[in-house]
XYZ file of C-alpha atoms in Angstrom:
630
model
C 0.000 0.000 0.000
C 1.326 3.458 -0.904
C 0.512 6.734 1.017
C 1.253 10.239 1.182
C 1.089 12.065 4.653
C 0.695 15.298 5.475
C -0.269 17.821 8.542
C 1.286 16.967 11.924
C 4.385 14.813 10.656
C 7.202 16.009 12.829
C 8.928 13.586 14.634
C 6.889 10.575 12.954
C 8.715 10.155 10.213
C 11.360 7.800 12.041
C 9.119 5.772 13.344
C 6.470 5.573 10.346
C 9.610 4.255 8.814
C 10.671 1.975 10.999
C 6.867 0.230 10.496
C 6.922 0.385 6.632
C 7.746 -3.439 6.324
C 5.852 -4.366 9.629
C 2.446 -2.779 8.018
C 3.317 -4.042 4.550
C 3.333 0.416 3.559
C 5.348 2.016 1.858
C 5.232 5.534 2.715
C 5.901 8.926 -0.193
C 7.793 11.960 0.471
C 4.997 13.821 -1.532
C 1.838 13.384 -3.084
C 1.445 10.991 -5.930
C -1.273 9.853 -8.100
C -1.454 6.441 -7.377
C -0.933 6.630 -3.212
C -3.855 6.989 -0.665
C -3.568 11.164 0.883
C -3.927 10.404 4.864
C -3.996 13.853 6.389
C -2.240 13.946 10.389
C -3.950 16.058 12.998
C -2.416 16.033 16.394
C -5.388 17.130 18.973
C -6.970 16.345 22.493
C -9.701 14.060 22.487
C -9.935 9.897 21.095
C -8.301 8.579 18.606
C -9.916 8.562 15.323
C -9.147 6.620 11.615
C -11.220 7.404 8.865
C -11.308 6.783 4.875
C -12.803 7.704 2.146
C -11.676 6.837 -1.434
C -8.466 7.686 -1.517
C -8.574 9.933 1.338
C -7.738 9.494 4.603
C -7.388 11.435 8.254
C -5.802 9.878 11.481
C -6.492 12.061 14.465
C -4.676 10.880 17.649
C -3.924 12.947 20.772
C -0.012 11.663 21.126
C 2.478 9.898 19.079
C 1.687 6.458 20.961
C -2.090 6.623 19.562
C -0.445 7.910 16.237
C 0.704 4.088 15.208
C -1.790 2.794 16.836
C -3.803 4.730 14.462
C -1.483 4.556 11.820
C -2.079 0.813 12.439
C -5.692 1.282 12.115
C -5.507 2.918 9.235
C -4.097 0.216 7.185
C -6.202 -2.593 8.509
C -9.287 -1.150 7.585
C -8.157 -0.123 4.421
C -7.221 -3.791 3.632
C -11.068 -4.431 4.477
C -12.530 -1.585 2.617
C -12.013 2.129 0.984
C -15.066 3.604 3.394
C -14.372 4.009 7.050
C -14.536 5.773 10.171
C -12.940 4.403 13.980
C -12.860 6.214 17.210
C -11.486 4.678 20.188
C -11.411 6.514 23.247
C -8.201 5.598 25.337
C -9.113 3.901 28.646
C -5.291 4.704 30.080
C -3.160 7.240 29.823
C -0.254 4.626 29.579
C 0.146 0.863 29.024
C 3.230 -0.837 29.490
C 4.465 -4.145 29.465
C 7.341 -5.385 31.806
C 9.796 -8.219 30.132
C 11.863 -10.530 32.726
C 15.469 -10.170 31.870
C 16.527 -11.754 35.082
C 15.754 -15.413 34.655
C 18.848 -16.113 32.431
C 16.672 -15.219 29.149
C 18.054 -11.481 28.261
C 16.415 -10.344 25.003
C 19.211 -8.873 22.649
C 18.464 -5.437 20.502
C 17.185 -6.741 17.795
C 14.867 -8.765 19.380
C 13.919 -5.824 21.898
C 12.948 -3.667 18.462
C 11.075 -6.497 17.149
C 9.196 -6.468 20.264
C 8.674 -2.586 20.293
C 7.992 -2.042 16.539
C 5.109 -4.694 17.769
C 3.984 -2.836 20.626
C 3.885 0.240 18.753
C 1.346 -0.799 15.897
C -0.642 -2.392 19.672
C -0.808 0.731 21.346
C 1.604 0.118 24.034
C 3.819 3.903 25.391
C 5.402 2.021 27.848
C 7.979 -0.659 28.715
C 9.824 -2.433 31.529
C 12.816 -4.299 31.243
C 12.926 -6.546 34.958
C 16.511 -6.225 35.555
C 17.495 -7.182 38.898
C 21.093 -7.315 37.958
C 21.379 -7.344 34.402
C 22.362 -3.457 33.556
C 26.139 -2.683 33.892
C 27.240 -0.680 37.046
C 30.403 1.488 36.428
C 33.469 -0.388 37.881
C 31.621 -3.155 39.352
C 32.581 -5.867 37.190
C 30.942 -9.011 39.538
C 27.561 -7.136 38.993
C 25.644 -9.272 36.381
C 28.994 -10.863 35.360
C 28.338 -14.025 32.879
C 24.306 -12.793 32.939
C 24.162 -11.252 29.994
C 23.857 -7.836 31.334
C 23.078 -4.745 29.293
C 25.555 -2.112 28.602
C 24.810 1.433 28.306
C 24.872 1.713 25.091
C 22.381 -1.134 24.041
C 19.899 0.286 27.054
C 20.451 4.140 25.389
C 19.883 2.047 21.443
C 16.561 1.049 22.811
C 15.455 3.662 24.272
C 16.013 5.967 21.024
C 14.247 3.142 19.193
C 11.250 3.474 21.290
C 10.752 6.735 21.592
C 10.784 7.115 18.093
C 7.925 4.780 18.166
C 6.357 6.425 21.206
C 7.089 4.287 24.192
C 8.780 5.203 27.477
C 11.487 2.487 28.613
C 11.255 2.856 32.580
C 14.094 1.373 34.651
C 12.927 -1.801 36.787
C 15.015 -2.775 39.288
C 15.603 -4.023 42.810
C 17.253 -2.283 46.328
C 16.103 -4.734 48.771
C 15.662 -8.380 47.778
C 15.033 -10.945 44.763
C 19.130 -9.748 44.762
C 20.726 -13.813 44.862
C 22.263 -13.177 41.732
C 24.325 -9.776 42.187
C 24.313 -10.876 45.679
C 26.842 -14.338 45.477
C 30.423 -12.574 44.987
C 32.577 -11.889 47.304
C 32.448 -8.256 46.217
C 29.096 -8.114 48.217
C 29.718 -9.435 51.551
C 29.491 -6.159 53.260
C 26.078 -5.691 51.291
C 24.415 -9.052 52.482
C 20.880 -9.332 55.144
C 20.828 -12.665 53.640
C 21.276 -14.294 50.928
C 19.221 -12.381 48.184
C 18.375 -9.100 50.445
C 20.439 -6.090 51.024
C 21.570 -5.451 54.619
C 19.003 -2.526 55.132
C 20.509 0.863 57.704
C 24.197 0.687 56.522
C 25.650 3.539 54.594
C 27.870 1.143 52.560
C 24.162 -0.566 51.431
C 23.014 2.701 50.228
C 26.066 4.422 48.628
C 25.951 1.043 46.569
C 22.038 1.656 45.861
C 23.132 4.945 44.549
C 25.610 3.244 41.848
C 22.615 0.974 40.630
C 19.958 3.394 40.719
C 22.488 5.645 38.283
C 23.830 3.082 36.323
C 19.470 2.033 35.860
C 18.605 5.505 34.877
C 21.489 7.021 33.092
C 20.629 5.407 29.382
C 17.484 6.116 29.367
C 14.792 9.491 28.917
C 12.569 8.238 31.577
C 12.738 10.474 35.018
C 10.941 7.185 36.068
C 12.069 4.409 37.911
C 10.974 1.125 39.572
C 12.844 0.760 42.661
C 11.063 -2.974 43.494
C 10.816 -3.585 46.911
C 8.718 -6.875 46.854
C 8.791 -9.938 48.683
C 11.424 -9.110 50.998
C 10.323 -11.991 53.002
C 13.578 -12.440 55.173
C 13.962 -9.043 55.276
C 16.064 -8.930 59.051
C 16.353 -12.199 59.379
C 20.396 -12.555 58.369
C 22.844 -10.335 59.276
C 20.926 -7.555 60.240
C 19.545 -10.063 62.977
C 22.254 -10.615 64.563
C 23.793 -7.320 64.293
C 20.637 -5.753 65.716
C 18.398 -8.805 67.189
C 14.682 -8.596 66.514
C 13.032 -5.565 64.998
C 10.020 -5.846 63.341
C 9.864 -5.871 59.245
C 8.314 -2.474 58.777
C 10.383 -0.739 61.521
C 13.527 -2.025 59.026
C 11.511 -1.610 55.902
C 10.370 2.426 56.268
C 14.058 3.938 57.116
C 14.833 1.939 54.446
C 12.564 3.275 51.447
C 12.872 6.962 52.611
C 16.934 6.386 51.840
C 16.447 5.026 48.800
C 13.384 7.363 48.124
C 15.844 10.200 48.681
C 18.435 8.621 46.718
C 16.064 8.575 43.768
C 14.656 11.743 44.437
C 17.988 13.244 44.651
C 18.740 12.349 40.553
C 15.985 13.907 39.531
C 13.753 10.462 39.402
C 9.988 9.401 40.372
C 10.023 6.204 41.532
C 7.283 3.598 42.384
C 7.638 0.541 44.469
C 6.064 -3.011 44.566
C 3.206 -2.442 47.172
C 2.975 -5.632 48.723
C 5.199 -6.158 52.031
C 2.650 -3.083 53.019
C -0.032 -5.763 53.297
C 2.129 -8.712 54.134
C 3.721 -7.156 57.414
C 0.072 -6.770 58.822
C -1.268 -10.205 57.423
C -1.253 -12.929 60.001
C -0.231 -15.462 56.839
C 2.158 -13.433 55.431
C -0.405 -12.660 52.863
C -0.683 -9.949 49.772
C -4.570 -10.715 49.334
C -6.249 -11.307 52.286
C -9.268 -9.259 52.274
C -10.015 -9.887 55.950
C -6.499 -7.764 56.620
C -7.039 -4.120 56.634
C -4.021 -1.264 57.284
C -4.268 0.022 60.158
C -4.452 4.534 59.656
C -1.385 4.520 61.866
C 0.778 2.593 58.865
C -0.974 4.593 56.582
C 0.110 7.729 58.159
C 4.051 6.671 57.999
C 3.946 5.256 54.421
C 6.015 7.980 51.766
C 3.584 9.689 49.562
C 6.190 10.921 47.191
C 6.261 7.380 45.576
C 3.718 5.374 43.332
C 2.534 1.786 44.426
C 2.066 -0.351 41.831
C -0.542 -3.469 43.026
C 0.234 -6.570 41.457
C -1.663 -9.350 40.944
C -1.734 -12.141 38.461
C -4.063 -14.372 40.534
C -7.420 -13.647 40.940
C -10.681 -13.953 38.213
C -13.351 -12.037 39.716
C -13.620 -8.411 39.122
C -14.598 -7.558 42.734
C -11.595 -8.389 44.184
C -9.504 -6.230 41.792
C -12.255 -3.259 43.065
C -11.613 -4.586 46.538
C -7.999 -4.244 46.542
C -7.325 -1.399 44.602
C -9.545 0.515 46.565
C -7.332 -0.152 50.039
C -4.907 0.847 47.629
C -6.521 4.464 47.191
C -6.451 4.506 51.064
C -2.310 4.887 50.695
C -3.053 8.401 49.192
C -2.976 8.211 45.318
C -4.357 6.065 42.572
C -2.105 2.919 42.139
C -0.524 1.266 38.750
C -2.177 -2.003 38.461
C 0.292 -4.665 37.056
C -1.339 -7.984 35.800
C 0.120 -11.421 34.382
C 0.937 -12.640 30.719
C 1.279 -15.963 32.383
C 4.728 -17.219 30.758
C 6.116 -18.140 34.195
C 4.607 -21.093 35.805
C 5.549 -23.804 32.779
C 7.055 -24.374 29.276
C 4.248 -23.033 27.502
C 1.704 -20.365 28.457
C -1.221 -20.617 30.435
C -4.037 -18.802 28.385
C -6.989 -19.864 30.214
C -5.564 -17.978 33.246
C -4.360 -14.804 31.275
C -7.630 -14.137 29.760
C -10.031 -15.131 32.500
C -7.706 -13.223 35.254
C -6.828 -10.037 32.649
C -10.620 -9.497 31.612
C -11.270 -9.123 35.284
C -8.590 -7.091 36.577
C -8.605 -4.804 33.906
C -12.823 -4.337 34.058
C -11.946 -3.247 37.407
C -9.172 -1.365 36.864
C -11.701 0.901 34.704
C -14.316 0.923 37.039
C -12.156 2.026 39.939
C -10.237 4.776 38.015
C -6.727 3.212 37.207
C -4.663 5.295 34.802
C -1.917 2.842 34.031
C -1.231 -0.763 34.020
C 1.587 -2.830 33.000
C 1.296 -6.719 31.679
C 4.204 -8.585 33.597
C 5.536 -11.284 31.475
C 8.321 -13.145 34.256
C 10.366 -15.777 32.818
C 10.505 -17.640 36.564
C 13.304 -20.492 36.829
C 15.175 -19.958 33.684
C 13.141 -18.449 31.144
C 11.891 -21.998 29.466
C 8.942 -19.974 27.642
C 9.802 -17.435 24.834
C 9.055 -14.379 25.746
C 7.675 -14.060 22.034
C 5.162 -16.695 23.266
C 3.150 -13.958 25.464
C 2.054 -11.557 22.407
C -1.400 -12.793 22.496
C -1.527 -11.753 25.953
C 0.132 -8.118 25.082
C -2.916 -7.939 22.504
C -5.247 -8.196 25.052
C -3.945 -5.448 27.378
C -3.400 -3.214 24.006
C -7.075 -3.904 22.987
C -8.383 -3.153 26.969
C -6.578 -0.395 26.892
C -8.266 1.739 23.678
C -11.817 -0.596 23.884
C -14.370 -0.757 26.797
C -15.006 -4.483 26.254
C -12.937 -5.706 23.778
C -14.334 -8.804 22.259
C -12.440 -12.171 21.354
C -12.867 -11.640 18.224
C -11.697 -8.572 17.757
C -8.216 -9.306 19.910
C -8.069 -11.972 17.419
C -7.855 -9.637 14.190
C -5.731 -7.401 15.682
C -3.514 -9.996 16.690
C -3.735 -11.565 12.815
C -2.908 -7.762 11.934
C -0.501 -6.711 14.901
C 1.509 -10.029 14.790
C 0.699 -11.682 11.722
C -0.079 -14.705 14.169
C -2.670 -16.682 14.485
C -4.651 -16.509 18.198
C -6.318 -19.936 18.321
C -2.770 -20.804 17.433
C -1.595 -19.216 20.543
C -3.998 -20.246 22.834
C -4.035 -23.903 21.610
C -0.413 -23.999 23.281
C -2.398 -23.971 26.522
C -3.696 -27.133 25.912
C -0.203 -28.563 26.368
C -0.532 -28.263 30.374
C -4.576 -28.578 29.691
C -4.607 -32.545 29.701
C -7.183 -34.885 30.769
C -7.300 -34.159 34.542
C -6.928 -30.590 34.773
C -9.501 -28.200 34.571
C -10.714 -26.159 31.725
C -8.585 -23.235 31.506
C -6.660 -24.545 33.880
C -7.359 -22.215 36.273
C -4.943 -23.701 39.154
C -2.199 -23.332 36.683
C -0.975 -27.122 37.093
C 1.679 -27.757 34.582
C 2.598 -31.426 33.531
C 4.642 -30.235 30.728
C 7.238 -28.790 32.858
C 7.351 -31.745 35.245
C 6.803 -34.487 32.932
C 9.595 -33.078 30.398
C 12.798 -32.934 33.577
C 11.337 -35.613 36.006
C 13.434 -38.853 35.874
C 12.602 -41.530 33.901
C 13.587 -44.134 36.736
C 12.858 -41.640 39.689
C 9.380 -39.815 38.608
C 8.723 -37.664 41.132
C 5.442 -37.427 39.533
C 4.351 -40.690 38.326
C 2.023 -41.127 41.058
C 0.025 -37.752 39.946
C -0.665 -39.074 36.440
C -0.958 -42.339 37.359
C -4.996 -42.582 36.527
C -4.588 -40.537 33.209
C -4.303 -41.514 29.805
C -1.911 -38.516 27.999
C -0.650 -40.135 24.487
C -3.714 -39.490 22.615
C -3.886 -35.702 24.132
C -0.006 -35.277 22.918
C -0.594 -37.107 19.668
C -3.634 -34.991 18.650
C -1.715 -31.566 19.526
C 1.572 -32.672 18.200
C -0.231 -32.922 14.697
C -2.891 -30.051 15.316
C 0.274 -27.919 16.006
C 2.463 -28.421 12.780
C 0.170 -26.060 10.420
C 1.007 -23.726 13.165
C 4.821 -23.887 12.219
C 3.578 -22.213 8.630
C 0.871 -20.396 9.938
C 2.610 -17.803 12.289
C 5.368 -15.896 10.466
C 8.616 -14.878 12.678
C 7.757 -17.881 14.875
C 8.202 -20.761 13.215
C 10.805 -21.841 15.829
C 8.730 -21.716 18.647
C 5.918 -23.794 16.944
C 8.392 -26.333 16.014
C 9.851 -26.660 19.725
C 6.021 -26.931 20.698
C 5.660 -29.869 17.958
C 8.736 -31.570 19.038
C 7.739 -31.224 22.871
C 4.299 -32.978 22.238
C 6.007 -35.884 19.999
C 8.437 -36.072 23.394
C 5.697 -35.857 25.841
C 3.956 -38.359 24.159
C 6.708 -40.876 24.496
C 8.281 -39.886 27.928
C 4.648 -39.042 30.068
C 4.802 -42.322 31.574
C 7.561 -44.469 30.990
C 8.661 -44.987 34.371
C 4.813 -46.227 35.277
C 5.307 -48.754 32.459
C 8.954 -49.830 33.724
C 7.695 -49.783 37.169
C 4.812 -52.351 36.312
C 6.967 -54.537 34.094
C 9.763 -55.064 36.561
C 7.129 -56.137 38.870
C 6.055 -58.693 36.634
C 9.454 -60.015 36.202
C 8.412 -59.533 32.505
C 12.232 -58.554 31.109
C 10.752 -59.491 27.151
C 8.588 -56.317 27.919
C 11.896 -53.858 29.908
C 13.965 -55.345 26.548
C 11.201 -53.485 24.657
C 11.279 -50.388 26.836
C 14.677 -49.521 26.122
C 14.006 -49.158 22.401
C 11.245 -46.851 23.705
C 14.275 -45.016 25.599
C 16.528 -44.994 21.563
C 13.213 -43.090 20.330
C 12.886 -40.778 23.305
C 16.838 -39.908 23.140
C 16.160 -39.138 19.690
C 13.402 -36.601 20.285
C 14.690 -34.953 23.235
C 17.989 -34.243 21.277
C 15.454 -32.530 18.602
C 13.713 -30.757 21.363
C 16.958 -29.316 22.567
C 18.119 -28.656 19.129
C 14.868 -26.452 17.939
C 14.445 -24.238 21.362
C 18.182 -23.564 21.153
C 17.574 -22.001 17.631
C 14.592 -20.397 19.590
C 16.701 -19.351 22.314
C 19.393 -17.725 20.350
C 16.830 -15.974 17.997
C 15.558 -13.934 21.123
C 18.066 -13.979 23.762
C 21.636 -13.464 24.451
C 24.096 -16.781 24.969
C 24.238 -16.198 28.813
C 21.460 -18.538 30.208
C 21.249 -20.894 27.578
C 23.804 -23.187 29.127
C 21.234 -23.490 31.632
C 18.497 -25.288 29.431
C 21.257 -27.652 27.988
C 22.599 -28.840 31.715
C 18.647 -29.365 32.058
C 18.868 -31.436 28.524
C 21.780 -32.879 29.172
C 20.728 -34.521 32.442
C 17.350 -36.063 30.244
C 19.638 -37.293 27.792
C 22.218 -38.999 30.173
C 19.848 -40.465 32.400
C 17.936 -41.557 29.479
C 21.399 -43.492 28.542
C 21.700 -44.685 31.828
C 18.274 -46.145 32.363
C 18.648 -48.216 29.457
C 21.616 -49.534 30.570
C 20.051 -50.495 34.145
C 17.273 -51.829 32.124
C 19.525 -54.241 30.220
C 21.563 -55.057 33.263
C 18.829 -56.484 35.011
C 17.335 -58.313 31.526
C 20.863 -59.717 31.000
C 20.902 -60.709 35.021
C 24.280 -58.360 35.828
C 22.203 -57.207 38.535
C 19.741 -59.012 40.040
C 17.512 -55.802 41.553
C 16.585 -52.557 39.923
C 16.092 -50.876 43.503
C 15.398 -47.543 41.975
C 11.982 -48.858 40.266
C 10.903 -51.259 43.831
C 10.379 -47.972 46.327
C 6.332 -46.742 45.978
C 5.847 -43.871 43.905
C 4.098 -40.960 45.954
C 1.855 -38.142 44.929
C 3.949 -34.628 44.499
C 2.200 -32.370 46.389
C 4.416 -29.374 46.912
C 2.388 -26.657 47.615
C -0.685 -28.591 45.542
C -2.747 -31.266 47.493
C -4.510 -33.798 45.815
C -7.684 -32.331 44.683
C -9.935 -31.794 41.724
C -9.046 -30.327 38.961
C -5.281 -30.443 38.868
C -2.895 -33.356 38.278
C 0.047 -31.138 40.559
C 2.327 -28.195 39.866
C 6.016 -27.147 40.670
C 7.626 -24.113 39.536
C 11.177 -25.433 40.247
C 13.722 -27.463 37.830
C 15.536 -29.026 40.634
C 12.304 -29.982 42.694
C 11.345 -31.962 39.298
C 14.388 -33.518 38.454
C 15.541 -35.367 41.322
C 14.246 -35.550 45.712
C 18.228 -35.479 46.302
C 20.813 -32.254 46.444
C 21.965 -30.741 43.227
């Protein structure tokens, strides 16, 4: 499609460039005869696309809403020459927050992928989680071997979104979730305990200085997310013993008003995590207990020269968001709400739960008054889901955020449009942790993939929990509904393929150590012979597996972490040699016990009881793989 624009076209140019091969336009210096005349007018009020032949107006209030609207524009116009949109925004900024802690650190050109994507959404805003991947001047241990940003690549993104209209705000941490910057020797003066910073000591804040400078410095934004969340231990290490008991928030408030000031003192607004707030009055330790209210007397000493932001991924009733937000409101200002893309909790993403839990958060997010939100996508225990994997869920925060009650359908063709992917596509992947036993949606967020994939095939921790399932038909069925997918999604046929090849794995590995447990009980060694040419098969798959998500990986993400995922494939592989081997000793009588297949397999039920519904969960690789010490 050719076009000619005119009117308000300073400082678009750039970016309307940068989008010419994303939107499939190419756009003219000056009129011509054969282009489409779209007209620019930069005013207050909604956005608005209309056509009309070959004329054509896109009013938008600021450059954000321009590409959104540029975006528009050429959608309709593929559907017909006579048109008129108006959306009126529903927040005044929509951001989305990538994890770049959890070993998968997106490189630049993946980053400008992402944003020339989030542009043509709607998104003006973006996180980067980095707790201590950004590069501190003369601190070499900080982030060293993680893949950490330099200056320059964070200042080569930021240009490249603001051209397109988005703010990159620093996201970072000065009390806990530290483990990582935290293990060198360099910060044993800096140490509560192992991941939390030793709160009251002058060295701990002249060093939060350094990273809040190092955060900020590449980067427009006078913004800054200063964390603060789940400081759980918080005075329980060092600072114990140093000082014996004080209570969390006695430790916690001398503690943000130094780092406050710290910020303050560069010129920066920052916003915190709000939880701990509700935690350190919660019997249970708990964010979301409604039966916990603040007493006025906190209240009264919390800062109000900082934004809260109120997370929550976990809830899919719109009353509770209301609820919560509104004891938020009782803190002094209007909170940023920050919900879930859930890419955290397996290999794959959990759909159901985004939808269900993002429809009703954001719902009351309007109701109550919330200006801006942000769509966390965490990459928890090394990153095993692309972060490329969550657009569908980006979609449905960009639509929320310009539509009152954005339908299905409509996320869908913007996504076809946005993306050029294909949303049943996307939430079919789902289905991967949706197997017979767990609920539609799966709404507990149980997630067989992970387990199944690292657990043992001698030791499953988990063969108990699938023990009265039947999986190979669910794999087989997705592992060919998937593979049009590969074709189907442009820019991701990697991830598709790993998806494929994870199925065809699944199917194969789900329960072989329930079918070598039952065999060796029978004495039947005809039937373990015929198990370990199962095992040549499943070597052979799991070797493609690791093959296709390293191209993945590598695609998206910087080296540093991948080493990671093959330790985790290399221990599948080698005990996958090694069980056949057992296998054949016993068949061949070199042993005369297989000891690891006589002890009774028990239900995994780490944090999830036996109950309807679910067939278990665990978040952690080294929980899965093995009940010993790694």
């Amino acid at each position: 499609m050719k076009m000619c624009v005119t009117g308000d076209v300073e400082g678009l140019l750039p970016g309307i460039s940068a989008l010419e091969d994303t939107l499939g336009v190419s756009v003219l210096p000056g009129p011509s005869a054969d282009a489409l005349h779209v007209r620019l007018q930069q005013r207050e009020g909604p956005l608005e696309v209309s056509r009309s032949g070959s004329e054509g107006v896109i009013g938008y209030a600021c450059r954000a809403h321009f590409f959104r609207g540029l975006g528009l524009f050429v959608q309709l116009s593929r559907e017909g020459e006579v048109f008129t949109r108006t959306e009126q925004p529903q927040f005044d900024w929509c951001g989305a927050m990538f994890d770049a802690s959890r070993n998968g650190v997106l490189h630049l050109d993946s980053l400008q992928r992402l944003l020339r994507t989030m542009a043509v959404m709607g998104f003006n805003g973006l996180m980067l989680y980095t707790e201590d991947t950004y590069t501190v001047e003369d601190a070499p241990y900080f982030g060293y071997m993680r893949g950490r940003y330099s200056h320059e690549e964070l200042r080569a993104a930021d240009d490249y979104a603001d051209m397109l209209g988005i703010e990159i705000v620093p996201c970072i941490q000065t009390l806990a979730h530290l483990g990582a910057a935290l293990q060198w020797d360099y910060a044993a003066e800096l140490r509560d305990t192992d991941s939390i910073l030793l709160a009251g000591k002058e060295e701990t804040y002249r060093w939060i200085e350094r990273m809040i400078r190092a955060a900020s410095a590449p980067l427009r934004s006078r913004r800054i997310h200063i964390g603060m969340d789940e400081a759980h231990e918080l005075g329980r290490g060092r600072y114990l013993d140093e000082n014996g008991h004080v209570p969390r928030f006695e430790i916690m408030k001398p503690h943000l008003r130094k780092v406050l000031d710290i910020a303050e003192a560069q010129g920066l607004s920052p916003m915190i995590w709000s939880d701990m707030f509700f935690r350190i009055v919660s019997p249970d330790d708990t964010y979301y207990n409604l039966e916990n209210e603040i007493p006025d007397s906190i209240i009264a000493e919390m800062p109000k020269d900082t934004q809260y932001v109120y997370w929550d991924y976990y809830h899919d009733d719109t009353e509770t968001y209301r609820e919560l937000l509104r004891r938020h409101k009782r803190f002094g200002s209007t909170p940023m709400f920050a919900g879930g893309v859930w890419t955290w909790s397996s290999v794959t993403p959990n759909y159901g739960v985004t939808f269900a839990n993002t429809n009703a958060a954001l719902e009351g997010c309007k109701q109550e008054g919330v200006r801006e939100v942000l769509a966390t996508l965490w990459g928890n225990d090394g990153q095993e889901t692309s972060h490329f994997a969550g657009l569908l869920g980006l979609q449905l925060y960009a639509e929320h955020s310009f539509v009152a009650a954005p339908t299905e359908e409509w996320v869908a063709q913007r996504f076809a449009f946005c993306t050029g992917g294909v949303a049943d596509d996307y939430r079919r992947l789902g289905l991967i942790d949706e197997v017979p036993g767990v609920a539609p949606g799966n709404p507990i967020a149980s997630n067989p993939a992970k387990f199944l994939l690292w657990q043992d095939v001698l030791l499953g921790l988990f063969d108990r929990n699938v023990a009265d399932v039947e999986l190979t038909e669910h794999y087989a069925r997705l592992e060919k509904e998937l593979r049009p997918a590969i074709s189907a999604n442009p820019g991701q046929e990697a991830m598709f393929a790993y998806y494929v090849q994870l199925c065809g794995t699944l199917k194969l590995k789900w329960d072989f150590g329930l079918k070598a447990q039952q065999l060796y009980a029978q004495g039947d060694k005809d039937g373990l012979t015929g198990l370990t040419r199962v095992l040549d098969e499943l070597h052979e798959r799991v070797t493609g597996l690791r093959k296709v998500h390293k191209v993945l990986w590598f695609a998206n993400c910087k080296p540093q972490g991948w080493e990671v995922l093959d330790i985790r494939y290399g221990g599948v592989l080698t005990r996958i040699s090694t069980a056949r081997e057992r296998l054949m000793d016993y068949v061949r009588g070199v042993v005369e016990r297989l000891e690891e297949l006589e002890e009774e397999r028990l239900r995994f039920d780490w944090r999830t009881p036996a109950r309807e519904g679910t067939l278990g969960r665990c978040y952690h690789y080294q929980r899965i793989a093995t009940a010993n010490l790694i």
